GROMACS .gro file of C-alpha atoms in nm:
model
  395
    1MET     CA    1   0.002   0.002   0.000
    2GLY     CA    2   0.307   0.224   0.010
    3ASN     CA    3   0.275   0.343  -0.342
    4LEU     CA    4  -0.097   0.401  -0.294
    5LEU     CA    5  -0.042   0.623   0.004
    6ALA     CA    6   0.232   0.818  -0.179
    7CYS     CA    7  -0.032   0.924  -0.429
    8PHE     CA    8  -0.221   1.114  -0.160
    9ALA     CA    9   0.084   1.274   0.007
   10PRO     CA   10   0.082   1.659   0.020
   11PRO     CA   11   0.328   1.855  -0.184
   12PRO     CA   12   0.639   1.980  -0.003
   13ALA     CA   13   0.578   2.289   0.208
   14GLN     CA   14   0.864   2.478   0.054
   15GLN     CA   15   1.037   2.439  -0.284
   16GLN     CA   16   1.378   2.569  -0.379
   17ARG     CA   17   1.508   2.723  -0.689
   18VAL     CA   18   1.874   2.778  -0.768
   19LEU     CA   19   1.938   3.115  -0.949
   20LYS     CA   20   2.207   3.171  -1.199
   21SER     CA   21   2.423   3.333  -0.945
   22GLY     CA   22   2.422   3.003  -0.753
   23SER     CA   23   2.230   3.148  -0.445
   24THR     CA   24   1.935   2.957  -0.316
   25ARG     CA   25   1.604   3.134  -0.273
   26ARG     CA   26   1.265   2.997  -0.150
   27TYR     CA   27   0.948   3.079  -0.342
   28SER     CA   28   0.735   3.117  -0.030
   29SER     CA   29   0.968   3.343   0.166
   30ASN     CA   30   1.168   3.563  -0.085
   31ARG     CA   31   1.004   3.903  -0.062
   32TRP     CA   32   1.243   4.038  -0.329
   33MET     CA   33   1.138   3.783  -0.587
   34SER     CA   34   1.052   3.934  -0.921
   35SER     CA   35   0.698   3.915  -1.047
   36ASN     CA   36   0.819   3.704  -1.330
   37SER     CA   37   0.963   3.450  -1.088
   38ARG     CA   38   0.650   3.455  -0.877
   39ASN     CA   39   0.436   3.378  -1.183
   40ARG     CA   40   0.670   3.090  -1.277
   41SER     CA   41   0.643   2.965  -0.918
   42THR     CA   42   0.268   2.977  -0.926
   43ARG     CA   43   0.258   2.784  -1.252
   44LEU     CA   44   0.496   2.517  -1.110
   45ASP     CA   45   0.284   2.486  -0.798
   46LYS     CA   46  -0.027   2.451  -1.010
   47LEU     CA   47   0.144   2.186  -1.221
   48ASP     CA   48   0.246   1.994  -0.911
   49ASP     CA   49  -0.108   2.001  -0.779
   50ALA     CA   50  -0.247   1.881  -1.110
   51VAL     CA   51   0.000   1.592  -1.111
   52ILE     CA   52  -0.090   1.496  -0.758
   53ARG     CA   53  -0.462   1.515  -0.838
   54GLU     CA   54  -0.406   1.290  -1.142
   55GLN     CA   55  -0.220   1.041  -0.933
   56ALA     CA   56  -0.482   1.047  -0.659
   57ILE     CA   57  -0.755   0.988  -0.922
   58ALA     CA   58  -0.568   0.702  -1.075
   59ALA     CA   59  -0.506   0.538  -0.740
   60ALA     CA   60  -0.871   0.579  -0.643
   61ILE     CA   61  -0.987   0.423  -0.969
   62LEU     CA   62  -0.738   0.139  -0.921
   63TYR     CA   63  -0.869   0.082  -0.566
   64LYS     CA   64  -1.226   0.089  -0.684
   65GLN     CA   65  -1.157  -0.167  -0.948
   66HIS     CA   66  -0.978  -0.388  -0.696
   67GLN     CA   67  -1.277  -0.371  -0.464
   68GLN     CA   68  -1.526  -0.462  -0.750
   69ASN     CA   69  -1.308  -0.749  -0.862
   70ALA     CA   70  -1.252  -0.879  -0.517
   71VAL     CA   71  -1.629  -0.911  -0.471
   72SER     CA   72  -1.663  -1.117  -0.791
   73GLY     CA   73  -1.356  -1.331  -0.699
   74GLY     CA   74  -1.126  -1.150  -0.951
   75LEU     CA   75  -0.817  -0.995  -0.809
   76LEU     CA   76  -0.631  -1.100  -0.502
   77PRO     CA   77  -0.595  -0.866  -0.205
   78PHE     CA   78  -0.320  -0.603  -0.215
   79ASP     CA   79   0.008  -0.736  -0.076
   80ARG     CA   80   0.237  -0.455   0.032
   81SER     CA   81   0.201  -0.239  -0.283
   82THR     CA   82  -0.055  -0.146  -0.548
   83SER     CA   83   0.086  -0.406  -0.785
   84LEU     CA   84  -0.149  -0.630  -0.982
   85ARG     CA   85  -0.105  -0.998  -1.039
   86TYR     CA   86  -0.123  -1.128  -1.399
   87TYR     CA   87  -0.188  -1.480  -1.517
   88PRO     CA   88  -0.036  -1.512  -1.865
   89ASN     CA   89  -0.249  -1.666  -2.132
   90ASN     CA   90  -0.534  -1.711  -1.878
   91ASN     CA   91  -0.782  -1.436  -1.839
   92ASN     CA   92  -0.981  -1.629  -1.575
   93LYS     CA   93  -0.775  -1.817  -1.328
   94ASN     CA   94  -1.083  -1.979  -1.198
   95ASN     CA   95  -1.183  -2.129  -1.532
   96ASN     CA   96  -1.232  -2.494  -1.501
   97ASN     CA   97  -1.108  -2.570  -1.844
   98THR     CA   98  -0.751  -2.684  -1.900
   99SER     CA   99  -0.530  -2.390  -2.014
  100SER     CA  100  -0.279  -2.413  -2.297
  101SER     CA  101   0.045  -2.568  -2.230
  102SER     CA  102   0.226  -2.238  -2.267
  103SER     CA  103   0.043  -2.088  -1.961
  104ALA     CA  104   0.198  -2.362  -1.742
  105ASN     CA  105   0.544  -2.230  -1.817
  106HIS     CA  106   0.489  -1.880  -1.677
  107LEU     CA  107   0.543  -1.766  -1.317
  108ARG     CA  108   0.308  -1.525  -1.156
  109ARG     CA  109   0.416  -1.170  -1.237
  110SER     CA  110   0.365  -0.828  -1.093
  111SER     CA  111   0.327  -0.496  -1.268
  112SER     CA  112   0.506  -0.322  -0.982
  113THR     CA  113   0.862  -0.194  -1.058
  114ARG     CA  114   0.954  -0.262  -0.697
  115ALA     CA  115   1.147  -0.590  -0.649
  116ARG     CA  116   0.951  -0.826  -0.429
  117SER     CA  117   1.118  -0.877  -0.093
  118LEU     CA  118   1.320  -1.200  -0.070
  119THR     CA  119   1.189  -1.232   0.294
  120ASP     CA  120   0.834  -1.265   0.176
  121PRO     CA  121   0.739  -1.613   0.323
  122LEU     CA  122   0.470  -1.676   0.074
  123LEU     CA  123   0.691  -1.625  -0.232
  124LYS     CA  124   1.040  -1.738  -0.153
  125PRO     CA  125   1.224  -1.797  -0.488
  126GLN     CA  126   1.314  -2.155  -0.399
  127GLN     CA  127   0.936  -2.220  -0.333
  128LEU     CA  128   0.790  -2.080  -0.651
  129ILE     CA  129   0.599  -2.333  -0.863
  130LEU     CA  130   0.447  -2.311  -1.203
  131ASN     CA  131   0.104  -2.146  -1.236
  132GLN     CA  132  -0.071  -2.457  -1.344
  133ASP     CA  133  -0.439  -2.469  -1.377
  134VAL     CA  134  -0.631  -2.760  -1.225
  135ASN     CA  135  -0.889  -2.921  -1.433
  136LEU     CA  136  -1.177  -2.967  -1.183
  137ASP     CA  137  -1.394  -3.181  -1.409
  138GLY     CA  138  -1.463  -3.533  -1.300
  139LEU     CA  139  -1.313  -3.497  -0.946
  140GLU     CA  140  -1.494  -3.660  -0.653
  141THR     CA  141  -1.474  -3.339  -0.462
  142THR     CA  142  -1.305  -2.998  -0.474
  143HIS     CA  143  -1.359  -2.923  -0.106
  144PHE     CA  144  -1.061  -2.940   0.137
  145VAL     CA  145  -1.131  -2.936   0.514
  146LEU     CA  146  -0.808  -2.845   0.708
  147VAL     CA  147  -0.764  -2.956   1.075
  148HIS     CA  148  -0.487  -2.799   1.281
  149GLY     CA  149  -0.262  -2.968   1.537
  150GLY     CA  150  -0.232  -2.943   1.905
  151GLY     CA  151  -0.204  -2.577   2.025
  152PHE     CA  152  -0.250  -2.445   1.675
  153GLY     CA  153  -0.579  -2.302   1.526
  154ALA     CA  154  -0.733  -2.251   1.180
  155TRP     CA  155  -0.505  -1.939   1.149
  156CYS     CA  156  -0.201  -2.156   1.084
  157TRP     CA  157  -0.336  -2.254   0.743
  158TYR     CA  158  -0.364  -1.904   0.607
  159LYS     CA  159  -0.109  -1.959   0.327
  160THR     CA  160  -0.257  -2.296   0.227
  161ILE     CA  161  -0.607  -2.145   0.230
  162ALA     CA  162  -0.502  -1.868  -0.013
  163LEU     CA  163  -0.319  -2.103  -0.246
  164LEU     CA  164  -0.604  -2.361  -0.266
  165GLN     CA  165  -0.857  -2.083  -0.323
  166GLU     CA  166  -0.643  -1.930  -0.598
  167THR     CA  167  -0.656  -2.270  -0.770
  168GLY     CA  168  -1.038  -2.253  -0.763
  169LEU     CA  169  -1.091  -2.500  -0.479
  170LYS     CA  170  -1.325  -2.470  -0.182
  171VAL     CA  171  -1.149  -2.464   0.159
  172THR     CA  172  -1.282  -2.492   0.519
  173ALA     CA  173  -1.043  -2.451   0.811
  174ILE     CA  174  -1.177  -2.580   1.145
  175ASP     CA  175  -1.108  -2.443   1.491
  176LEU     CA  176  -1.126  -2.736   1.729
  177THR     CA  177  -1.266  -2.692   2.068
  178GLY     CA  178  -1.052  -2.450   2.286
  179SER     CA  179  -0.837  -2.372   1.985
  180GLY     CA  180  -0.791  -2.062   1.771
  181ILE     CA  181  -1.090  -1.829   1.821
  182ASN     CA  182  -1.303  -2.096   1.984
  183SER     CA  183  -1.373  -1.956   2.332
  184PHE     CA  184  -1.401  -2.282   2.520
  185ASP     CA  185  -1.164  -2.322   2.819
  186THR     CA  186  -0.903  -2.580   2.718
  187ASN     CA  187  -0.864  -2.693   3.075
  188THR     CA  188  -1.227  -2.818   3.084
  189ILE     CA  189  -1.208  -3.045   2.775
  190ALA     CA  190  -1.271  -3.397   2.908
  191SER     CA  191  -1.263  -3.616   2.595
  192LEU     CA  192  -1.149  -3.656   2.232
  193SER     CA  193  -1.512  -3.636   2.115
  194GLN     CA  194  -1.551  -3.296   2.283
  195TYR     CA  195  -1.225  -3.174   2.139
  196VAL     CA  196  -1.321  -3.283   1.785
  197LYS     CA  197  -1.679  -3.168   1.803
  198PRO     CA  198  -1.645  -2.864   1.571
  199LEU     CA  199  -1.522  -3.107   1.293
  200THR     CA  200  -1.783  -3.371   1.347
  201ASP     CA  201  -2.053  -3.106   1.363
  202PHE     CA  202  -1.941  -2.973   1.031
  203LEU     CA  203  -1.939  -3.318   0.870
  204GLU     CA  204  -2.274  -3.402   1.018
  205ASN     CA  205  -2.426  -3.088   0.868
  206ILE     CA  206  -2.312  -3.128   0.509
  207GLY     CA  207  -2.511  -3.332   0.267
  208ASN     CA  208  -2.426  -3.688   0.186
  209GLU     CA  209  -2.334  -3.580  -0.169
  210ASP     CA  210  -2.098  -3.318  -0.040
  211LYS     CA  211  -1.779  -3.524   0.010
  212VAL     CA  212  -1.464  -3.362   0.136
  213ILE     CA  213  -1.082  -3.423   0.157
  214LEU     CA  214  -0.965  -3.406   0.512
  215VAL     CA  215  -0.607  -3.270   0.587
  216GLY     CA  216  -0.480  -3.304   0.941
  217HIS     CA  217  -0.160  -3.181   1.098
  218ASP     CA  218   0.008  -3.311   1.420
  219PHE     CA  219  -0.268  -3.396   1.682
  220GLY     CA  220  -0.511  -3.317   1.402
  221GLY     CA  221  -0.428  -3.663   1.261
  222ALA     CA  222  -0.606  -3.833   1.555
  223CYS     CA  223  -0.898  -3.603   1.493
  224LEU     CA  224  -0.907  -3.713   1.132
  225SER     CA  225  -0.917  -4.082   1.238
  226TYR     CA  226  -1.203  -4.019   1.476
  227ALA     CA  227  -1.398  -3.839   1.208
  228MET     CA  228  -1.325  -4.106   0.947
  229GLU     CA  229  -1.475  -4.368   1.177
  230MET     CA  230  -1.789  -4.161   1.216
  231PHE     CA  231  -1.844  -4.032   0.859
  232PRO     CA  232  -1.649  -4.261   0.620
  233LEU     CA  233  -1.898  -4.199   0.332
  234LYS     CA  234  -1.848  -3.825   0.342
  235ILE     CA  235  -1.467  -3.844   0.321
  236THR     CA  236  -1.303  -3.925  -0.010
  237LYS     CA  237  -0.941  -3.893   0.104
  238ALA     CA  238  -0.758  -3.824   0.429
  239VAL     CA  239  -0.414  -3.652   0.418
  240PHE     CA  240  -0.191  -3.678   0.730
  241VAL     CA  241   0.069  -3.401   0.729
  242ALA     CA  242   0.340  -3.469   0.989
  243ALA     CA  243   0.044  -3.607   1.185
  244ALA     CA  244  -0.049  -3.874   1.441
  245MET     CA  245  -0.177  -4.170   1.222
  246LEU     CA  246  -0.265  -4.406   1.500
  247THR     CA  247  -0.384  -4.763   1.497
  248SER     CA  248  -0.694  -4.887   1.683
  249GLY     CA  249  -0.632  -4.903   2.063
  250GLN     CA  250  -0.355  -4.642   2.049
  251SER     CA  251  -0.340  -4.293   2.190
  252ILE     CA  252  -0.134  -3.979   2.118
  253LEU     CA  253   0.058  -4.053   2.439
  254ASP     CA  254   0.134  -4.407   2.319
  255MET     CA  255   0.269  -4.258   1.994
  256PHE     CA  256   0.515  -4.023   2.173
  257ASN     CA  257   0.625  -4.296   2.406
  258GLN     CA  258   0.766  -4.479   2.102
  259GLN     CA  259   1.048  -4.224   2.085
  260ALA     CA  260   1.358  -4.371   2.233
  261ASP     CA  261   1.515  -4.048   2.356
  262SER     CA  262   1.347  -3.942   2.679
  263ASP     CA  263   1.532  -3.609   2.660
  264ASP     CA  264   1.395  -3.511   2.333
  265LEU     CA  265   1.301  -3.146   2.256
  266MET     CA  266   0.928  -3.211   2.288
  267ARG     CA  267   0.962  -3.328   2.650
  268GLN     CA  268   1.173  -3.026   2.731
  269ALA     CA  269   0.915  -2.790   2.589
  270GLN     CA  270   0.610  -2.932   2.762
  271LYS     CA  271   0.469  -2.744   3.062
  272PHE     CA  272   0.178  -2.920   3.236
  273LEU     CA  273  -0.108  -2.712   3.361
  274TYR     CA  274  -0.307  -2.812   3.668
  275ALA     CA  275  -0.633  -2.607   3.671
  276ASN     CA  276  -0.790  -2.849   3.921
  277GLY     CA  277  -0.491  -2.835   4.161
  278ASN     CA  278  -0.161  -3.006   4.176
  279ASP     CA  279  -0.316  -3.307   4.356
  280HIS     CA  280  -0.525  -3.380   4.037
  281PRO     CA  281  -0.414  -3.498   3.681
  282PRO     CA  282  -0.301  -3.220   3.445
  283THR     CA  283  -0.572  -3.046   3.257
  284ALA     CA  284  -0.369  -2.910   2.961
  285ILE     CA  285  -0.015  -2.896   2.816
  286ASP     CA  286   0.149  -2.568   2.722
  287LEU     CA  287   0.473  -2.520   2.520
  288ASP     CA  288   0.768  -2.321   2.635
  289LYS     CA  289   0.766  -2.015   2.399
  290SER     CA  290   1.147  -1.996   2.405
  291LEU     CA  291   1.163  -2.340   2.243
  292LEU     CA  292   0.889  -2.299   1.977
  293ARG     CA  293   1.125  -2.214   1.702
  294ASP     CA  294   1.361  -2.507   1.756
  295LEU     CA  295   1.067  -2.752   1.820
  296LEU     CA  296   0.802  -2.654   1.560
  297PHE     CA  297   0.941  -2.391   1.330
  298ASN     CA  298   1.318  -2.454   1.273
  299GLN     CA  299   1.276  -2.390   0.895
  300SER     CA  300   0.994  -2.133   0.903
  301PRO     CA  301   1.007  -1.755   0.847
  302SER     CA  302   1.040  -1.535   1.150
  303LYS     CA  303   0.713  -1.362   1.076
  304ASP     CA  304   0.524  -1.690   1.113
  305VAL     CA  305   0.709  -1.786   1.428
  306ALA     CA  306   0.601  -1.448   1.574
  307LEU     CA  307   0.243  -1.508   1.461
  308ALA     CA  308   0.245  -1.855   1.627
  309SER     CA  309   0.407  -1.730   1.948
  310VAL     CA  310   0.106  -1.497   2.017
  311SER     CA  311  -0.169  -1.719   1.880
  312MET     CA  312  -0.095  -2.076   2.012
  313ARG     CA  313  -0.298  -2.206   2.308
  314PRO     CA  314  -0.260  -2.487   2.553
  315ILE     CA  315  -0.336  -2.850   2.433
  316PRO     CA  316  -0.611  -3.035   2.623
  317PHE     CA  317  -0.459  -3.325   2.818
  318ALA     CA  318  -0.757  -3.571   2.833
  319PRO     CA  319  -0.771  -3.624   2.459
  320VAL     CA  320  -0.402  -3.702   2.455
  321LEU     CA  321  -0.468  -4.006   2.675
  322GLU     CA  322  -0.770  -4.143   2.485
  323LYS     CA  323  -0.727  -4.459   2.284
  324LEU     CA  324  -0.893  -4.467   1.936
  325SER     CA  325  -1.139  -4.734   1.833
  326LEU     CA  326  -1.105  -4.783   1.458
  327SER     CA  327  -1.267  -5.039   1.231
  328ASP     CA  328  -1.161  -5.167   0.890
  329ALA     CA  329  -1.524  -5.128   0.769
  330LYS     CA  330  -1.533  -4.752   0.840
  331TYR     CA  331  -1.196  -4.597   0.903
  332GLY     CA  332  -1.029  -4.855   0.686
  333SER     CA  333  -1.255  -4.774   0.393
  334VAL     CA  334  -1.121  -4.419   0.353
  335ARG     CA  335  -0.816  -4.365   0.128
  336ARG     CA  336  -0.514  -4.238   0.330
  337PHE     CA  337  -0.202  -4.041   0.239
  338TYR     CA  338   0.078  -3.940   0.441
  339ILE     CA  339   0.311  -3.638   0.388
  340GLU     CA  340   0.652  -3.670   0.564
  341THR     CA  341   0.844  -3.376   0.695
  342PRO     CA  342   1.213  -3.474   0.717
  343ASP     CA  343   1.345  -3.178   0.926
  344ASP     CA  344   1.074  -3.224   1.186
  345ASN     CA  345   1.180  -3.188   1.551
  346ALA     CA  346   0.835  -3.242   1.704
  347ILE     CA  347   0.736  -3.572   1.534
  348PRO     CA  348   1.076  -3.695   1.394
  349LEU     CA  349   1.091  -3.868   1.065
  350THR     CA  350   1.175  -4.199   1.235
  351LEU     CA  351   0.853  -4.177   1.433
  352GLN     CA  352   0.652  -4.081   1.125
  353GLN     CA  353   0.784  -4.382   0.944
  354LYS     CA  354   0.703  -4.616   1.241
  355MET     CA  355   0.336  -4.500   1.213
  356ILE     CA  356   0.346  -4.546   0.831
  357ASN     CA  357   0.486  -4.899   0.871
  358SER     CA  358   0.231  -4.994   1.136
  359SER     CA  359  -0.061  -4.893   0.923
  360PRO     CA  360   0.053  -4.831   0.560
  361PRO     CA  361  -0.141  -4.562   0.370
  362GLU     CA  362  -0.212  -4.569  -0.003
  363ARG     CA  363   0.079  -4.334  -0.075
  364VAL     CA  364   0.361  -4.163   0.106
  365LEU     CA  365   0.486  -3.825  -0.013
  366ARG     CA  366   0.778  -3.619   0.123
  367LEU     CA  367   0.827  -3.238   0.166
  368LYS     CA  368   1.204  -3.209   0.138
  369GLY     CA  369   1.345  -2.945   0.379
  370SER     CA  370   1.019  -2.905   0.573
  371ASP     CA  371   1.004  -2.863   0.953
  372HIS     CA  372   0.702  -2.967   1.158
  373SER     CA  373   0.497  -2.681   1.010
  374PRO     CA  374   0.514  -2.709   0.628
  375PHE     CA  375   0.223  -2.459   0.597
  376PHE     CA  376   0.473  -2.203   0.707
  377SER     CA  377   0.806  -2.344   0.580
  378LYS     CA  378   0.699  -2.498   0.255
  379PRO     CA  379   0.352  -2.352   0.161
  380GLN     CA  380   0.399  -2.380  -0.214
  381ALA     CA  381   0.535  -2.735  -0.206
  382LEU     CA  382   0.257  -2.845   0.032
  383HIS     CA  383   0.001  -2.693  -0.194
  384LYS     CA  384   0.142  -2.878  -0.491
  385LEU     CA  385   0.121  -3.209  -0.303
  386LEU     CA  386  -0.234  -3.151  -0.199
  387VAL     CA  387  -0.332  -3.083  -0.557
  388GLU     CA  388  -0.149  -3.388  -0.661
  389ILE     CA  389  -0.348  -3.604  -0.414
  390LEU     CA  390  -0.671  -3.426  -0.519
  391LYS     CA  391  -0.613  -3.543  -0.873
  392ILE     CA  392  -0.532  -3.908  -0.796
  393PRO     CA  393  -0.828  -4.097  -0.951
  394SER     CA  394  -1.040  -4.356  -0.772
  395THR     CA  395  -0.908  -4.711  -0.799
   0.00000   0.00000   0.00000
């Protein structure tokens, strides 16, 4: 918005003119200025005012066009300038038809002359992918439902939401009970069913024909499994992203107990909360803010680490202890996919692979260089894998 604001900036209060003699005089304060010089000054001031008015009108028109297009799903919101995004050889990026092959070979471009910051977490050069249209014809569903992990909220998916929507897909991000902007007190959550209720309520309220793809991260993997057991006919695929993919009779606590190193970073970061008193079991688990970067965001941009540090909430303890009851007829009927995160310090790759070997999914994909939070550290690559999974046909 910097360029836009500059258009409305007032002209300098004083302007200087260097005379032939080399002395400096001010238009506004030189009482000895000749009438000819004053007339020239007036004309210059009027010219400056006219230029500023033209710039202001142009900026206002541009902003009005942006608002109108935003309502109709056209342009994206402004980033940090008034630049426009162009989609070469594709006038409508939401068009369901497959674009020409030449359009797939162009990167997104900006009309701004300002170089885009290399610290922009959404558009790091190494993360840029081709602007490929997705043919939505014949797909079982185009609706993704994103389920956050322990301590997170729907806010953590903001990059993934934007990228999927740009592709023309429908996206719903859930705030589980006591998470994100859900006002429920985390310390009073007594069961996994209570924790997952916003997700199960959502699935219960959609029609039988409105199938979805579930994407779960971290603790959200257990929530996916719970929902798959309840609503297998409404879920076409389930994607576990650095997530707990448990077997029947297993809990989140059981999963973490598989880690051989008792001094791992996760244990160091955990702080148990005792809302009912120290003589009662813990009610929630908080994470040491000083260890968040090393534990969850070791490859993520600083801006996203800062966002998480002020947005994360405690994890309810009771659901961590609850063992899942999963059946082959229901849970087992939903197609599963797992996305590995090799640089993960919260659920290390070795632990991810143990879960994969215990209950093999249909396909395993890997996000090279990703920490535990690929929606921050590898948003473009994660988006590409989700679209790839979307397009895998029914067997």
